[in-house]
Amino acid sequence: MGRYVIRRLLQMIPVFFGATLLIFLMVNVMGDPIQGLCGQRQCDPATAARLRQEFGLDKPVWQQYLTYMGHVFTGDFGTAFNGQPVIELMADAFPVTLRLTLVAIFFEIVIGITLGVLTGLRRGRPVDTGVLLLTLVVISVPTFVTGLLLQFLLGVEWGIVKPAVSPAATLDELIVPGLVLASVSLAYVTRLTRTSIAENARADYVRTARAKGLPRRRVVTRHLLRNSLIPVVTFIGADIGALMGGAIVTERIFNIHGVGYQLYQGIVRQNTQTVVGFVTVLVLIFLLANLLVDLLYAVLDPRIRYA
């Protein structure tokens, strides 16, 4: 196991550099960040030249990347165009988005896996058909429609929750945004769990466990569910990074100042330092989440061993 972890960590190094280089190049072709800083009016040539020199934009792209990565390893993610260090923006944004992501993952695990197990064990029955239709509707409806609808009904019409989240962004305020953020992924988790449960229910080891006279609950939880969760855990692990980076729509709807909000502001204002800095951290989170998922395989299925 130790050798496997070391090998995976070494494999993450070129992936990290490749992903950050690609992001850096893509952000630099979005447009002239100095022109975005000046707004709609034309920048004064002398001012534009001074700003390019100040932010290192007068150097070749490859040199800008090497300089940026050198600063990243010292904990310096650059400075936004408003003069605020990007690391300070991260300190304010990432805890909020992390809480929102945890709420979304909680809904995926509790509701998605529970519905998947129930429908997988009752395949072809009315409850199975109803859940399949419901998940299909959730997948088909865009997230911004679901968010605006729940915000209007629960926040404006019925007054159950506040329409917008306060700057503190406490867990109770993030329940509805977390449900909106997790809605599509929750539907996929339900369908994935249902399919895996239905397939493994006909496996030999399940029939053997039943033939031994084991209680139905133990057969489902100890034998059937553990082996069926491997593809679900894979999806959820990959979904962690996707939820944190893809929360732009949800955070805009509920006025949450998290990672999605900062990325949106950075893209609109063509603030390359902010965008690249936030995405660099998201790449690290994505890589670590995938490593954790690989290690969980051996916990779920004893037959899996890492040499």
mmCIF file of C-alpha atoms in Angstrom:
data_model
loop_
_atom_site.group_PDB
_atom_site.id
_atom_site.type_symbol
_atom_site.label_atom_id
_atom_site.label_comp_id
_atom_site.label_asym_id
_atom_site.label_seq_id
_atom_site.Cartn_x
_atom_site.Cartn_y
_atom_site.Cartn_z
ATOM 1 C CA MET A 1 0.000 0.000 0.000
ATOM 2 C CA GLY A 2 2.786 2.421 0.882
ATOM 3 C CA ARG A 3 4.557 1.873 -2.429
ATOM 4 C CA TYR A 4 1.304 2.342 -4.293
ATOM 5 C CA VAL A 5 0.646 5.683 -2.570
ATOM 6 C CA ILE A 6 4.187 6.892 -3.327
ATOM 7 C CA ARG A 7 3.832 5.837 -6.963
ATOM 8 C CA ARG A 8 0.495 7.626 -7.273
ATOM 9 C CA LEU A 9 1.918 10.776 -5.704
ATOM 10 C CA LEU A 10 4.784 10.730 -8.197
ATOM 11 C CA GLN A 11 2.303 10.269 -11.045
ATOM 12 C CA MET A 12 0.384 13.310 -9.831
ATOM 13 C CA ILE A 13 3.380 15.604 -10.381
ATOM 14 C CA PRO A 14 3.347 15.610 -14.229
ATOM 15 C CA VAL A 15 -0.469 15.680 -14.203
ATOM 16 C CA PHE A 16 -0.410 18.741 -11.971
ATOM 17 C CA PHE A 17 2.120 20.593 -14.127
ATOM 18 C CA GLY A 18 0.329 19.618 -17.329
ATOM 19 C CA ALA A 19 -3.069 20.735 -16.036
ATOM 20 C CA THR A 20 -1.796 24.049 -14.664
ATOM 21 C CA LEU A 21 0.111 24.750 -17.903
ATOM 22 C CA LEU A 22 -3.011 24.103 -19.964
ATOM 23 C CA ILE A 23 -5.080 26.341 -17.696
ATOM 24 C CA PHE A 24 -2.442 29.072 -17.818
ATOM 25 C CA LEU A 25 -2.385 29.009 -21.617
ATOM 26 C CA MET A 26 -6.177 28.979 -21.911
ATOM 27 C CA VAL A 27 -6.565 31.929 -19.544
ATOM 28 C CA ASN A 28 -3.945 33.922 -21.438
ATOM 29 C CA VAL A 29 -5.834 33.563 -24.727
ATOM 30 C CA MET A 30 -9.097 34.877 -23.224
ATOM 31 C CA GLY A 31 -8.061 38.411 -24.067
ATOM 32 C CA ASP A 32 -5.900 41.261 -22.925
ATOM 33 C CA PRO A 33 -6.223 41.440 -19.122
ATOM 34 C CA ILE A 34 -5.000 45.044 -19.091
ATOM 35 C CA GLN A 35 -7.795 46.057 -21.422
ATOM 36 C CA GLY A 36 -10.226 44.244 -19.156
ATOM 37 C CA LEU A 37 -8.810 46.191 -16.215
ATOM 38 C CA CYS A 38 -9.379 49.500 -18.006
ATOM 39 C CA GLY A 39 -12.965 48.604 -18.859
ATOM 40 C CA GLN A 40 -14.696 49.769 -22.027
ATOM 41 C CA ARG A 41 -12.538 52.837 -22.490
ATOM 42 C CA GLN A 42 -9.179 52.551 -24.204
ATOM 43 C CA CYS A 43 -6.174 52.285 -21.913
ATOM 44 C CA ASP A 44 -3.513 54.954 -22.013
ATOM 45 C CA PRO A 45 -0.452 53.364 -23.728
ATOM 46 C CA ALA A 46 1.931 54.494 -20.995
ATOM 47 C CA THR A 47 -0.380 53.211 -18.259
ATOM 48 C CA ALA A 48 -0.914 49.918 -20.087
ATOM 49 C CA ALA A 49 2.850 49.423 -20.485
ATOM 50 C CA ARG A 50 3.433 50.160 -16.798
ATOM 51 C CA LEU A 51 0.725 47.705 -15.719
ATOM 52 C CA ARG A 52 2.072 44.982 -17.997
ATOM 53 C CA GLN A 53 5.509 45.435 -16.491
ATOM 54 C CA GLU A 54 4.092 45.495 -12.946
ATOM 55 C CA PHE A 55 2.168 42.233 -13.395
ATOM 56 C CA GLY A 56 4.871 40.588 -15.531
ATOM 57 C CA LEU A 57 2.665 40.463 -18.629
ATOM 58 C CA ASP A 58 5.402 41.932 -20.840
ATOM 59 C CA LYS A 59 7.356 38.655 -20.680
ATOM 60 C CA PRO A 60 6.842 35.561 -22.892
ATOM 61 C CA VAL A 61 4.076 33.219 -21.795
ATOM 62 C CA TRP A 62 6.469 30.379 -20.928
ATOM 63 C CA GLN A 63 8.471 32.709 -18.699
ATOM 64 C CA GLN A 64 5.291 33.961 -17.037
ATOM 65 C CA TYR A 65 4.318 30.343 -16.298
ATOM 66 C CA LEU A 66 7.693 29.447 -14.794
ATOM 67 C CA THR A 67 7.636 32.579 -12.660
ATOM 68 C CA TYR A 68 4.100 31.842 -11.518
ATOM 69 C CA MET A 69 4.863 28.213 -10.585
ATOM 70 C CA GLY A 70 7.960 29.323 -8.702
ATOM 71 C CA HIS A 71 5.815 31.660 -6.627
ATOM 72 C CA VAL A 72 3.130 28.988 -6.102
ATOM 73 C CA PHE A 73 5.581 26.667 -4.339
ATOM 74 C CA THR A 74 6.310 29.483 -1.887
ATOM 75 C CA GLY A 75 2.596 30.016 -1.204
ATOM 76 C CA ASP A 76 2.315 33.136 -3.358
ATOM 77 C CA PHE A 77 -0.552 32.912 -5.859
ATOM 78 C CA GLY A 78 -0.088 36.425 -7.132
ATOM 79 C CA THR A 79 -2.033 39.633 -6.680
ATOM 80 C CA ALA A 80 -5.420 40.470 -8.127
ATOM 81 C CA PHE A 81 -5.844 43.622 -10.183
ATOM 82 C CA ASN A 82 -7.490 45.326 -7.215
ATOM 83 C CA GLY A 83 -4.254 44.914 -5.232
ATOM 84 C CA GLN A 84 -5.540 42.171 -2.943
ATOM 85 C CA PRO A 85 -3.416 38.996 -2.714
ATOM 86 C CA VAL A 86 -5.118 36.002 -4.296
ATOM 87 C CA ILE A 87 -4.325 33.918 -1.206
ATOM 88 C CA GLU A 88 -6.600 36.234 0.822
ATOM 89 C CA LEU A 89 -9.419 35.744 -1.684
ATOM 90 C CA MET A 90 -8.926 31.987 -1.341
ATOM 91 C CA ALA A 91 -9.022 32.186 2.457
ATOM 92 C CA ASP A 92 -12.443 33.845 2.234
ATOM 93 C CA ALA A 93 -13.906 31.808 -0.638
ATOM 94 C CA PHE A 94 -12.757 28.220 -0.152
ATOM 95 C CA PRO A 95 -14.264 27.656 3.342
ATOM 96 C CA VAL A 96 -17.668 28.783 2.035
ATOM 97 C CA THR A 97 -17.551 26.569 -1.046
ATOM 98 C CA LEU A 98 -16.182 23.681 1.026
ATOM 99 C CA ARG A 99 -19.210 23.858 3.335
ATOM 100 C CA LEU A 100 -21.519 24.055 0.315
ATOM 101 C CA THR A 101 -19.785 21.048 -1.277
ATOM 102 C CA LEU A 102 -20.016 19.010 1.931
ATOM 103 C CA VAL A 103 -23.764 19.670 2.093
ATOM 104 C CA ALA A 104 -24.114 18.621 -1.553
ATOM 105 C CA ILE A 105 -22.036 15.449 -1.027
ATOM 106 C CA PHE A 106 -24.147 14.634 2.060
ATOM 107 C CA PHE A 107 -27.313 14.769 -0.066
ATOM 108 C CA GLU A 108 -25.687 12.634 -2.751
ATOM 109 C CA ILE A 109 -24.621 9.955 -0.281
ATOM 110 C CA VAL A 110 -27.723 9.835 1.920
ATOM 111 C CA ILE A 111 -30.521 10.407 -0.597
ATOM 112 C CA GLY A 112 -28.852 9.101 -3.739
ATOM 113 C CA ILE A 113 -27.521 5.836 -2.334
ATOM 114 C CA THR A 114 -30.693 5.192 -0.301
ATOM 115 C CA LEU A 115 -32.957 5.626 -3.327
ATOM 116 C CA GLY A 116 -30.559 3.578 -5.446
ATOM 117 C CA VAL A 117 -30.619 0.663 -3.011
ATOM 118 C CA LEU A 118 -34.416 0.740 -2.684
ATOM 119 C CA THR A 119 -34.992 0.827 -6.442
ATOM 120 C CA GLY A 120 -32.255 -1.730 -7.142
ATOM 121 C CA LEU A 121 -33.860 -4.231 -4.773
ATOM 122 C CA ARG A 122 -37.312 -3.505 -6.242
ATOM 123 C CA ARG A 123 -36.380 -3.376 -9.902
ATOM 124 C CA GLY A 124 -39.400 -3.180 -12.214
ATOM 125 C CA ARG A 125 -41.854 -2.247 -9.450
ATOM 126 C CA PRO A 126 -43.790 1.035 -9.290
ATOM 127 C CA VAL A 127 -41.343 2.650 -6.846
ATOM 128 C CA ASP A 128 -38.504 1.862 -9.264
ATOM 129 C CA THR A 129 -40.351 3.371 -12.206
ATOM 130 C CA GLY A 130 -41.305 6.467 -10.226
ATOM 131 C CA VAL A 131 -37.752 7.152 -9.043
ATOM 132 C CA LEU A 132 -36.370 6.628 -12.565
ATOM 133 C CA LEU A 133 -38.835 9.147 -13.977
ATOM 134 C CA LEU A 134 -38.063 11.623 -11.204
ATOM 135 C CA THR A 135 -34.305 11.374 -11.721
ATOM 136 C CA LEU A 136 -34.762 11.773 -15.467
ATOM 137 C CA VAL A 137 -36.672 15.001 -14.871
ATOM 138 C CA VAL A 138 -33.974 16.286 -12.496
ATOM 139 C CA ILE A 139 -31.233 15.519 -15.025
ATOM 140 C CA SER A 140 -33.179 17.186 -17.844
ATOM 141 C CA VAL A 141 -33.870 20.458 -16.008
ATOM 142 C CA PRO A 142 -30.924 22.915 -15.975
ATOM 143 C CA THR A 143 -29.477 23.775 -12.582
ATOM 144 C CA PHE A 144 -30.270 27.472 -12.841
ATOM 145 C CA VAL A 145 -33.961 26.637 -13.408
ATOM 146 C CA THR A 146 -34.048 24.383 -10.346
ATOM 147 C CA GLY A 147 -32.227 27.003 -8.267
ATOM 148 C CA LEU A 148 -34.434 29.906 -9.271
ATOM 149 C CA LEU A 149 -37.596 27.827 -8.776
ATOM 150 C CA LEU A 150 -36.649 26.698 -5.264
ATOM 151 C CA GLN A 151 -35.456 30.194 -4.395
ATOM 152 C CA PHE A 152 -38.790 31.682 -5.489
ATOM 153 C CA LEU A 153 -41.003 29.061 -3.847
ATOM 154 C CA LEU A 154 -39.131 28.459 -0.598
ATOM 155 C CA GLY A 155 -37.685 31.937 -0.149
ATOM 156 C CA VAL A 156 -40.178 34.382 -1.651
ATOM 157 C CA GLU A 157 -43.582 32.720 -1.752
ATOM 158 C CA TRP A 158 -43.521 30.499 1.340
ATOM 159 C CA GLY A 159 -40.805 32.223 3.377
ATOM 160 C CA ILE A 160 -39.313 28.961 4.623
ATOM 161 C CA VAL A 161 -35.724 30.029 3.941
ATOM 162 C CA LYS A 162 -33.972 33.261 3.106
ATOM 163 C CA PRO A 163 -33.811 33.955 -0.651
ATOM 164 C CA ALA A 164 -30.110 34.870 -0.393
ATOM 165 C CA VAL A 165 -27.336 33.510 1.788
ATOM 166 C CA SER A 166 -25.719 35.855 4.299
ATOM 167 C CA PRO A 167 -21.947 36.570 4.180
ATOM 168 C CA ALA A 168 -21.449 34.113 7.077
ATOM 169 C CA ALA A 169 -22.889 31.271 4.939
ATOM 170 C CA THR A 170 -23.779 28.980 7.829
ATOM 171 C CA LEU A 171 -24.663 25.331 7.241
ATOM 172 C CA ASP A 172 -28.401 25.839 7.753
ATOM 173 C CA GLU A 173 -28.411 28.575 5.092
ATOM 174 C CA LEU A 174 -26.606 26.276 2.653
ATOM 175 C CA ILE A 175 -29.143 23.435 2.767
ATOM 176 C CA VAL A 176 -31.216 24.636 -0.189
ATOM 177 C CA PRO A 177 -28.200 25.776 -2.272
ATOM 178 C CA GLY A 178 -26.508 22.468 -1.481
ATOM 179 C CA LEU A 179 -29.573 20.552 -2.655
ATOM 180 C CA VAL A 180 -29.627 22.578 -5.872
ATOM 181 C CA LEU A 181 -25.915 22.014 -6.432
ATOM 182 C CA ALA A 182 -26.266 18.271 -5.799
ATOM 183 C CA SER A 183 -29.505 17.768 -7.743
ATOM 184 C CA VAL A 184 -28.056 16.482 -11.018
ATOM 185 C CA SER A 185 -25.266 14.478 -9.354
ATOM 186 C CA LEU A 186 -27.773 13.050 -6.877
ATOM 187 C CA ALA A 187 -29.868 11.739 -9.765
ATOM 188 C CA TYR A 188 -26.803 10.114 -11.348
ATOM 189 C CA VAL A 189 -25.784 8.536 -8.013
ATOM 190 C CA THR A 190 -29.300 7.101 -7.641
ATOM 191 C CA ARG A 191 -29.260 5.579 -11.111
ATOM 192 C CA LEU A 192 -25.699 4.291 -10.753
ATOM 193 C CA THR A 193 -26.417 2.675 -7.381
ATOM 194 C CA ARG A 194 -29.640 1.141 -8.687
ATOM 195 C CA THR A 195 -27.895 -0.451 -11.667
ATOM 196 C CA SER A 196 -24.998 -1.760 -9.591
ATOM 197 C CA ILE A 197 -27.302 -3.195 -6.910
ATOM 198 C CA ALA A 198 -29.537 -4.879 -9.501
ATOM 199 C CA GLU A 199 -26.555 -6.479 -11.254
ATOM 200 C CA ASN A 200 -24.775 -7.697 -8.107
ATOM 201 C CA ALA A 201 -28.003 -9.036 -6.598
ATOM 202 C CA ARG A 202 -27.745 -11.951 -9.048
ATOM 203 C CA ALA A 203 -24.078 -12.658 -8.239
ATOM 204 C CA ASP A 204 -22.964 -16.029 -6.814
ATOM 205 C CA TYR A 205 -21.678 -14.608 -3.524
ATOM 206 C CA VAL A 206 -25.081 -13.041 -2.817
ATOM 207 C CA ARG A 207 -26.895 -16.304 -3.516
ATOM 208 C CA THR A 208 -24.413 -18.120 -1.293
ATOM 209 C CA ALA A 209 -24.958 -15.650 1.553
ATOM 210 C CA ARG A 210 -28.711 -16.114 1.268
ATOM 211 C CA ALA A 211 -28.340 -19.889 1.144
ATOM 212 C CA LYS A 212 -26.398 -19.745 4.401
ATOM 213 C CA GLY A 213 -29.461 -18.237 6.028
ATOM 214 C CA LEU A 214 -27.932 -14.826 6.726
ATOM 215 C CA PRO A 215 -30.424 -12.074 7.538
ATOM 216 C CA ARG A 216 -31.525 -10.013 4.555
ATOM 217 C CA ARG A 217 -30.185 -6.815 6.126
ATOM 218 C CA ARG A 218 -26.717 -8.302 6.579
ATOM 219 C CA VAL A 219 -26.676 -9.666 3.037
ATOM 220 C CA VAL A 220 -27.520 -6.234 1.659
ATOM 221 C CA THR A 221 -25.196 -4.142 3.836
ATOM 222 C CA ARG A 222 -22.177 -6.439 4.277
ATOM 223 C CA HIS A 223 -22.078 -8.182 0.910
ATOM 224 C CA LEU A 224 -24.241 -6.549 -1.744
ATOM 225 C CA LEU A 225 -23.838 -2.865 -0.897
ATOM 226 C CA ARG A 226 -20.078 -2.831 -0.327
ATOM 227 C CA ASN A 227 -19.278 -4.334 -3.717
ATOM 228 C CA SER A 228 -21.909 -2.211 -5.449
ATOM 229 C CA LEU A 229 -20.511 1.048 -4.088
ATOM 230 C CA ILE A 230 -17.237 0.927 -6.049
ATOM 231 C CA PRO A 231 -18.553 2.735 -9.177
ATOM 232 C CA VAL A 232 -20.573 5.102 -6.963
ATOM 233 C CA VAL A 233 -17.508 6.056 -4.906
ATOM 234 C CA THR A 234 -15.604 6.639 -8.147
ATOM 235 C CA PHE A 235 -18.291 9.035 -9.351
ATOM 236 C CA ILE A 236 -18.557 10.888 -6.035
ATOM 237 C CA GLY A 237 -14.775 11.247 -5.767
ATOM 238 C CA ALA A 238 -14.574 12.802 -9.215
ATOM 239 C CA ASP A 239 -17.618 14.911 -8.426
ATOM 240 C CA ILE A 240 -15.968 16.675 -5.463
ATOM 241 C CA GLY A 241 -13.751 18.790 -7.685
ATOM 242 C CA ALA A 242 -16.561 19.272 -10.193
ATOM 243 C CA LEU A 243 -18.918 20.560 -7.492
ATOM 244 C CA MET A 244 -16.374 23.026 -6.088
ATOM 245 C CA GLY A 245 -15.456 24.368 -9.519
ATOM 246 C CA GLY A 246 -18.928 24.134 -10.991
ATOM 247 C CA ALA A 247 -20.776 26.009 -8.248
ATOM 248 C CA ILE A 248 -20.734 29.259 -10.250
ATOM 249 C CA VAL A 249 -24.439 29.110 -11.160
ATOM 250 C CA THR A 250 -25.601 28.101 -7.679
ATOM 251 C CA GLU A 251 -23.462 30.713 -5.942
ATOM 252 C CA ARG A 252 -24.676 33.429 -8.299
ATOM 253 C CA ILE A 253 -28.338 32.543 -7.672
ATOM 254 C CA PHE A 254 -28.058 32.529 -3.877
ATOM 255 C CA ASN A 255 -25.447 35.330 -3.643
ATOM 256 C CA ILE A 256 -22.786 33.081 -2.131
ATOM 257 C CA HIS A 257 -19.292 34.590 -2.236
ATOM 258 C CA GLY A 258 -17.359 31.380 -2.722
ATOM 259 C CA VAL A 259 -15.029 29.905 -5.305
ATOM 260 C CA GLY A 260 -17.601 30.057 -8.079
ATOM 261 C CA TYR A 261 -18.249 33.731 -7.410
ATOM 262 C CA GLN A 262 -14.535 34.568 -7.460
ATOM 263 C CA LEU A 263 -13.988 32.581 -10.658
ATOM 264 C CA TYR A 264 -16.891 34.377 -12.320
ATOM 265 C CA GLN A 265 -15.537 37.771 -11.311
ATOM 266 C CA GLY A 266 -12.060 36.794 -12.461
ATOM 267 C CA ILE A 267 -13.279 35.627 -15.872
ATOM 268 C CA VAL A 268 -15.469 38.686 -16.448
ATOM 269 C CA ARG A 269 -12.670 41.062 -15.474
ATOM 270 C CA GLN A 270 -10.043 38.922 -17.241
ATOM 271 C CA ASN A 271 -8.096 38.709 -13.997
ATOM 272 C CA THR A 272 -5.663 35.956 -14.911
ATOM 273 C CA GLN A 273 -3.990 35.747 -11.488
ATOM 274 C CA THR A 274 -7.289 35.063 -9.737
ATOM 275 C CA VAL A 275 -8.538 32.496 -12.245
ATOM 276 C CA VAL A 276 -5.265 30.575 -12.503
ATOM 277 C CA GLY A 277 -4.724 30.620 -8.733
ATOM 278 C CA PHE A 278 -8.160 29.253 -7.891
ATOM 279 C CA VAL A 279 -8.073 26.617 -10.616
ATOM 280 C CA THR A 280 -4.599 25.502 -9.494
ATOM 281 C CA VAL A 281 -5.964 24.712 -6.026
ATOM 282 C CA LEU A 282 -8.978 22.956 -7.578
ATOM 283 C CA VAL A 283 -6.602 20.750 -9.594
ATOM 284 C CA LEU A 284 -4.854 19.734 -6.360
ATOM 285 C CA ILE A 285 -8.187 18.956 -4.687
ATOM 286 C CA PHE A 286 -9.271 16.895 -7.685
ATOM 287 C CA LEU A 287 -6.040 14.854 -7.693
ATOM 288 C CA LEU A 288 -6.157 14.188 -3.934
ATOM 289 C CA ALA A 289 -9.835 13.195 -4.127
ATOM 290 C CA ASN A 290 -9.063 10.656 -6.845
ATOM 291 C CA LEU A 291 -6.193 9.245 -4.776
ATOM 292 C CA LEU A 292 -8.530 8.855 -1.790
ATOM 293 C CA VAL A 293 -11.084 7.077 -3.983
ATOM 294 C CA ASP A 294 -8.474 4.585 -5.182
ATOM 295 C CA LEU A 295 -7.521 3.812 -1.592
ATOM 296 C CA LEU A 296 -11.177 3.293 -0.634
ATOM 297 C CA TYR A 297 -11.485 0.521 -3.210
ATOM 298 C CA ALA A 298 -9.534 -1.865 -0.976
ATOM 299 C CA VAL A 299 -11.754 -0.967 1.986
ATOM 300 C CA LEU A 300 -14.972 -1.679 0.082
ATOM 301 C CA ASP A 301 -13.797 -4.803 -1.707
ATOM 302 C CA PRO A 302 -11.306 -7.052 0.155
ATOM 303 C CA ARG A 303 -10.389 -8.717 -3.143
ATOM 304 C CA ILE A 304 -8.664 -5.526 -4.285
ATOM 305 C CA ARG A 305 -5.074 -5.302 -3.172
ATOM 306 C CA TYR A 306 -2.337 -2.845 -4.116
ATOM 307 C CA ALA A 307 1.050 -4.354 -4.731
#
